[in-house]
Coordinates of C-alpha atoms and ligand atoms in Angstrom, one line a residue:
M61 CA 0.0 -25.4 -28.4
T62 CA 0.4 -27.1 -32.1
D63 CA -2.6 -29.4 -32.6
Q64 CA -0.1 -31.9 -32.7
R65 CA 0.4 -31.1 -29.6
S66 CA -3.0 -31.1 -28.0
L67 CA -4.0 -34.4 -30.0
R68 CA -1.0 -36.1 -28.2
Q69 CA -2.0 -34.6 -24.9
E70 CA -5.8 -35.9 -25.8
A71 CA -4.0 -39.7 -26.2
V72 CA -2.6 -39.5 -22.9
A73 CA -5.4 -38.9 -21.0
H74 CA -7.5 -41.3 -23.0
L75 CA -4.8 -43.8 -22.3
E76 CA -4.7 -43.2 -18.5
A77 CA -9.1 -43.8 -18.7
V78 CA -8.7 -46.7 -20.4
R79 CA -6.1 -48.8 -18.5
R80 CA -7.7 -47.6 -15.3
N81 CA -11.1 -48.1 -15.7
G82 CA -11.0 -50.7 -19.1
F83 CA -12.7 -47.6 -20.8
T84 CA -12.9 -44.3 -22.3
I85 CA -15.3 -41.6 -24.6
I86 CA -13.3 -40.1 -27.5
P87 CA -15.2 -37.1 -28.7
D88 CA -16.9 -35.6 -31.6
V89 CA -15.1 -37.4 -34.0
L90 CA -17.3 -37.6 -36.7
T91 CA -19.4 -34.9 -37.9
P92 CA -23.0 -34.7 -38.2
A93 CA -23.1 -35.0 -41.5
E94 CA -20.9 -38.1 -41.5
V95 CA -23.2 -39.2 -38.6
Q96 CA -26.3 -38.9 -40.6
R97 CA -24.9 -41.0 -44.0
Y98 CA -23.3 -43.9 -41.8
R99 CA -26.9 -44.3 -40.0
A100 CA -28.9 -43.9 -43.1
S101 CA -26.6 -46.3 -44.6
V102 CA -26.5 -49.5 -41.8
E103 CA -30.5 -48.9 -41.5
R104 CA -31.1 -49.5 -44.9
L105 CA -28.8 -52.7 -44.3
Y106 CA -31.1 -53.3 -41.4
A107 CA -33.5 -54.1 -43.7
T108 CA -31.6 -55.7 -47.1
D109 CA -28.4 -57.5 -45.6
P110 CA -29.4 -61.2 -46.3
G111 CA -26.7 -61.8 -42.8
V112 CA -29.1 -59.5 -40.7
V113 CA -32.4 -61.3 -42.3
A114 CA -31.4 -64.4 -41.8
K115 CA -30.3 -64.0 -38.0
R116 CA -33.6 -62.1 -37.0
Q117 CA -36.2 -64.3 -35.3
D118 CA -38.9 -61.4 -34.4
A119 CA -39.2 -57.7 -34.0
C120 CA -36.8 -57.5 -30.5
D121 CA -34.3 -59.2 -32.1
L122 CA -30.9 -57.4 -33.3
F123 CA -30.0 -56.1 -36.5
H124 CA -26.6 -57.4 -36.5
V125 CA -24.5 -56.5 -39.6
E126 CA -20.8 -58.6 -40.2
N127 CA -18.5 -58.1 -42.3
L128 CA -19.2 -54.0 -42.7
V129 CA -16.6 -53.2 -44.3
S130 CA -17.1 -54.8 -47.3
K131 CA -20.9 -53.7 -47.7
A132 CA -20.2 -50.8 -48.9
K133 CA -16.5 -48.1 -49.8
L134 CA -18.2 -45.7 -47.4
F135 CA -17.1 -48.2 -44.8
E136 CA -14.1 -49.1 -45.8
N137 CA -12.2 -46.2 -42.8
F138 CA -14.5 -45.3 -40.4
F139 CA -12.1 -47.2 -37.9
L140 CA -9.0 -45.3 -39.0
N141 CA -10.3 -42.3 -37.2
D142 CA -7.4 -39.7 -36.6
R143 CA -8.3 -39.3 -33.0
V144 CA -9.1 -42.7 -32.4
Y145 CA -6.6 -45.5 -34.1
P146 CA -3.5 -44.1 -32.2
I147 CA -4.8 -45.2 -29.6
V148 CA -5.9 -48.3 -30.4
I149 CA -2.3 -48.8 -31.7
Q150 CA -1.0 -47.9 -27.7
L151 CA -3.3 -50.0 -26.3
V152 CA -2.7 -53.3 -29.0
G153 CA 0.7 -52.9 -30.4
E154 CA 1.7 -52.1 -33.9
D155 CA 1.1 -55.0 -35.7
C156 CA -2.6 -55.0 -34.7
V157 CA -5.1 -56.7 -36.3
L158 CA -9.0 -56.1 -37.5
K159 CA -10.7 -58.9 -35.5
D160 CA -13.8 -57.9 -37.1
V161 CA -16.1 -54.6 -38.2
W162 CA -20.1 -54.6 -37.7
S163 CA -23.0 -52.5 -37.0
L164 CA -25.8 -53.2 -34.0
G165 CA -28.8 -52.0 -34.1
L166 CA -31.0 -52.3 -31.3
P167 CA -34.5 -52.6 -31.7
P168 CA -37.1 -50.8 -30.1
G169 CA -39.0 -52.8 -27.2
G170 CA -35.3 -54.7 -27.0
G171 CA -32.3 -56.0 -28.1
V172 CA -32.1 -59.9 -28.0
S173 CA -29.5 -61.8 -29.9
G174 CA -32.0 -64.2 -32.1
K175 CA -29.8 -66.3 -34.4
S176 CA -26.3 -65.0 -34.2
G177 CA -25.0 -67.3 -31.3
K178 CA -24.2 -63.8 -29.0
V179 CA -25.5 -63.0 -26.5
F180 CA -25.1 -59.0 -26.4
G181 CA -27.9 -58.0 -23.4
S182 CA -25.1 -61.0 -20.6
L183 CA -22.3 -59.2 -19.0
H184 CA -19.2 -60.6 -21.6
I185 CA -15.7 -60.0 -22.7
E186 CA -14.4 -60.1 -26.3
D187 CA -11.1 -62.0 -25.2
P188 CA -10.7 -65.8 -25.2
Y189 CA -8.9 -65.1 -21.8
P190 CA -9.9 -62.5 -19.0
L191 CA -5.9 -60.9 -18.8
G192 CA -5.7 -57.6 -17.5
S193 CA -2.2 -57.5 -19.4
P194 CA -1.2 -57.4 -22.1
V195 CA -4.4 -55.7 -23.7
L196 CA -5.9 -58.6 -26.1
S197 CA -8.4 -56.8 -28.1
V198 CA -9.9 -53.3 -28.1
I199 CA -13.4 -52.1 -29.1
T200 CA -14.3 -49.1 -30.9
S201 CA -18.0 -48.4 -30.9
Y202 CA -19.6 -45.3 -32.8
P203 CA -22.6 -44.3 -31.8
L204 CA -25.1 -43.4 -34.9
V205 CA -27.8 -41.7 -32.3
D206 CA -27.3 -40.7 -29.1
F207 CA -27.0 -43.6 -26.6
T208 CA -28.9 -42.9 -23.2
A209 CA -30.3 -45.2 -20.4
D210 CA -34.1 -44.9 -22.4
N211 CA -32.4 -46.7 -25.7
G212 CA -30.1 -49.2 -24.0
S213 CA -26.6 -47.7 -23.8
T214 CA -24.0 -49.4 -23.4
R215 CA -23.9 -51.4 -19.9
V216 CA -19.9 -52.0 -18.6
V217 CA -18.5 -53.1 -15.2
P218 CA -15.3 -50.3 -14.3
G219 CA -12.3 -51.9 -13.5
S220 CA -13.4 -55.2 -14.3
H221 CA -10.4 -55.5 -17.0
L222 CA -8.8 -55.7 -14.3
W223 CA -9.9 -58.7 -12.5
G224 CA -8.8 -61.4 -14.1
R225 CA -12.0 -63.3 -14.1
L226 CA -15.1 -64.2 -16.5
P227 CA -18.5 -62.1 -15.6
T228 CA -21.0 -64.6 -14.2
A229 CA -25.2 -64.3 -14.9
E230 CA -24.6 -62.4 -11.4
R231 CA -24.8 -58.6 -12.5
P232 CA -22.2 -56.7 -9.7
E233 CA -23.8 -53.2 -8.5
S234 CA -20.5 -51.1 -10.1
E235 CA -22.4 -52.2 -13.5
I236 CA -23.0 -48.5 -15.0
G237 CA -24.7 -47.5 -18.6
V238 CA -22.2 -45.4 -20.6
D239 CA -24.5 -42.6 -21.9
V240 CA -22.4 -41.8 -25.3
R241 CA -23.3 -39.0 -27.6
A242 CA -23.9 -39.8 -31.9
G243 CA -20.3 -38.7 -33.4
D244 CA -18.5 -40.1 -30.5
C245 CA -16.6 -43.1 -30.3
L246 CA -16.6 -45.5 -27.0
M247 CA -13.5 -47.4 -26.8
F248 CA -13.0 -49.9 -24.2
V249 CA -10.4 -53.1 -23.9
G250 CA -11.9 -56.7 -24.7
S251 CA -11.3 -58.0 -21.3
L252 CA -13.9 -55.3 -20.1
W253 CA -17.4 -56.7 -18.7
H254 CA -19.5 -55.3 -20.6
A255 CA -23.7 -55.6 -22.8
T256 CA -25.9 -54.1 -24.5
G257 CA -29.2 -52.1 -22.7
V258 CA -32.6 -53.0 -23.2
N259 CA -34.5 -50.6 -26.1
Q260 CA -37.4 -48.9 -24.4
T261 CA -37.8 -46.4 -27.2
Q262 CA -39.7 -46.6 -30.8
Q263 CA -36.4 -45.7 -32.3
I264 CA -33.6 -48.4 -33.6
R265 CA -30.1 -47.6 -31.6
S266 CA -28.1 -47.2 -34.2
S267 CA -24.6 -47.9 -34.4
M268 CA -20.9 -49.2 -35.9
A269 CA -18.2 -51.3 -34.7
A270 CA -14.6 -52.1 -35.0
C271 CA -12.6 -54.5 -32.5
F272 CA -8.9 -54.4 -33.0
G273 CA -6.4 -57.2 -31.6
V274 CA -3.1 -59.1 -31.1
P275 CA -2.2 -61.0 -34.5
W276 CA -1.5 -64.3 -32.4
V277 CA -5.3 -64.7 -31.0
K278 CA -7.7 -65.8 -33.5
P279 CA -9.5 -63.0 -34.9
F280 CA -13.6 -63.5 -35.4
F281 CA -13.4 -62.8 -39.2
D282 CA -11.3 -63.9 -41.5
F283 CA -11.3 -60.7 -44.0
T284 CA -8.2 -62.2 -46.2
R285 CA -11.2 -64.7 -47.5
T286 CA -13.5 -62.2 -47.6
L287 CA -13.0 -58.7 -48.8
P288 CA -14.1 -58.0 -52.5
Q289 CA -11.0 -58.2 -54.7
E290 CA -11.4 -54.7 -55.9
F291 CA -10.7 -53.5 -52.6
V292 CA -7.8 -56.0 -51.6
D293 CA -6.1 -54.1 -54.7
R294 CA -6.0 -51.2 -53.4
L295 CA -5.4 -52.0 -50.0
S296 CA -2.0 -49.8 -48.4
D297 CA 0.7 -52.2 -46.7
E298 CA -0.9 -50.8 -43.0
Q299 CA -4.1 -52.1 -44.4
R300 CA -3.1 -55.3 -45.3
R301 CA -1.6 -56.0 -42.1
L302 CA -4.8 -54.5 -40.5
F303 CA -6.7 -56.9 -42.7
G304 CA -4.8 -60.2 -41.7
F305 CA -2.9 -61.0 -45.0
L306 CA 0.2 -60.5 -42.6
S307 CA -0.7 -62.8 -40.0
Q308 CA -1.8 -65.8 -41.8
P309 CA 0.2 -69.2 -42.2
P310 CA 1.6 -69.3 -45.8
Y311 CA -0.5 -71.4 -47.9
V312 CA 2.3 -72.3 -50.3
E313 CA 6.1 -73.7 -49.6
R314 CA 7.7 -70.6 -48.1
W315 CA 9.9 -70.1 -51.1
R316 CA 7.1 -69.4 -52.7
W317 CA 5.5 -67.0 -49.6
D318 CA 5.9 -63.1 -50.2
A319 CA 5.8 -62.6 -46.4
E320 CA 5.9 -58.9 -46.7
R321 CA 2.6 -58.6 -49.0
G322 CA 0.6 -61.9 -47.3
C323 CA 0.8 -63.9 -50.3
P324 CA 2.4 -66.1 -52.8
R325 CA 4.9 -64.4 -54.7
E326 CA 4.2 -63.4 -58.3
Ligands
AKG79 O1 -23.6 -52.0 -28.6 C1 -23.4 -52.3 -27.2 O2 -24.0 -51.7 -26.5 C2 -22.3 -53.2 -26.9 C3 -22.1 -54.3 -27.5 C4 -21.4 -55.8 -27.0 O3 -21.7 -56.1 -26.1 C5 -20.1 -56.3 -28.4 O4 -20.0 -55.8 -28.9 O5 -19.5 -57.5 -27.8

């Protein structure tokens, strides 16, 4: 069997799992060396990023790095992993955009949201409406330490992406914790009921993630106005689309607008 063929078969199995359960785990997408490099960098950001510091009030608050992609060259591409991204495209469409790219650290003893305004520990969905179909968004989460019941593995309610309703404070009996190893990718659709667990260990539960969505739902973040210019200058056409340059409305009259590049004509 060729590598391409086995990759296609792997992708089909993951697609089926996501459509049925709302989530899947794609094993070993990062090498141990990559995991160590990413982990060291995100944990440095937990201590130094002004946004993380501004949002935390006490030791139990999350380390939440927003706009991770602009923090270092190291983070520019991890979400385009060639065993993950093709599955995303199948689910959300070839015109999908990045809604956000971030890192989440669950601190020892907790994992509440601090001043970020988002309650990660309660069951929630990423989409504005709880639609089972079409898929509006897909989250790809890359644990940088093993996620276990002890350190607060991600909680999900299998099949809830098809229920067409929002979670309430009541936690369904079918809720489970998903143990995922460092280097794997946990993928779930944005309509799946999910939450962070509680970290009862002494080590930060570090991860990085990207959310992809359809271009006609407002993303969480406007990358067109926040990416460093030297990165924008290097973007491929596909990256320009992913970062939303092609889905923004023209901000000059149409005769001056380059729809192919999502910017005014030279
Ligand atoms: O990292 C996790 O365990 C879940 C993260 C989450 O709830 C989210 O990204 O909305």
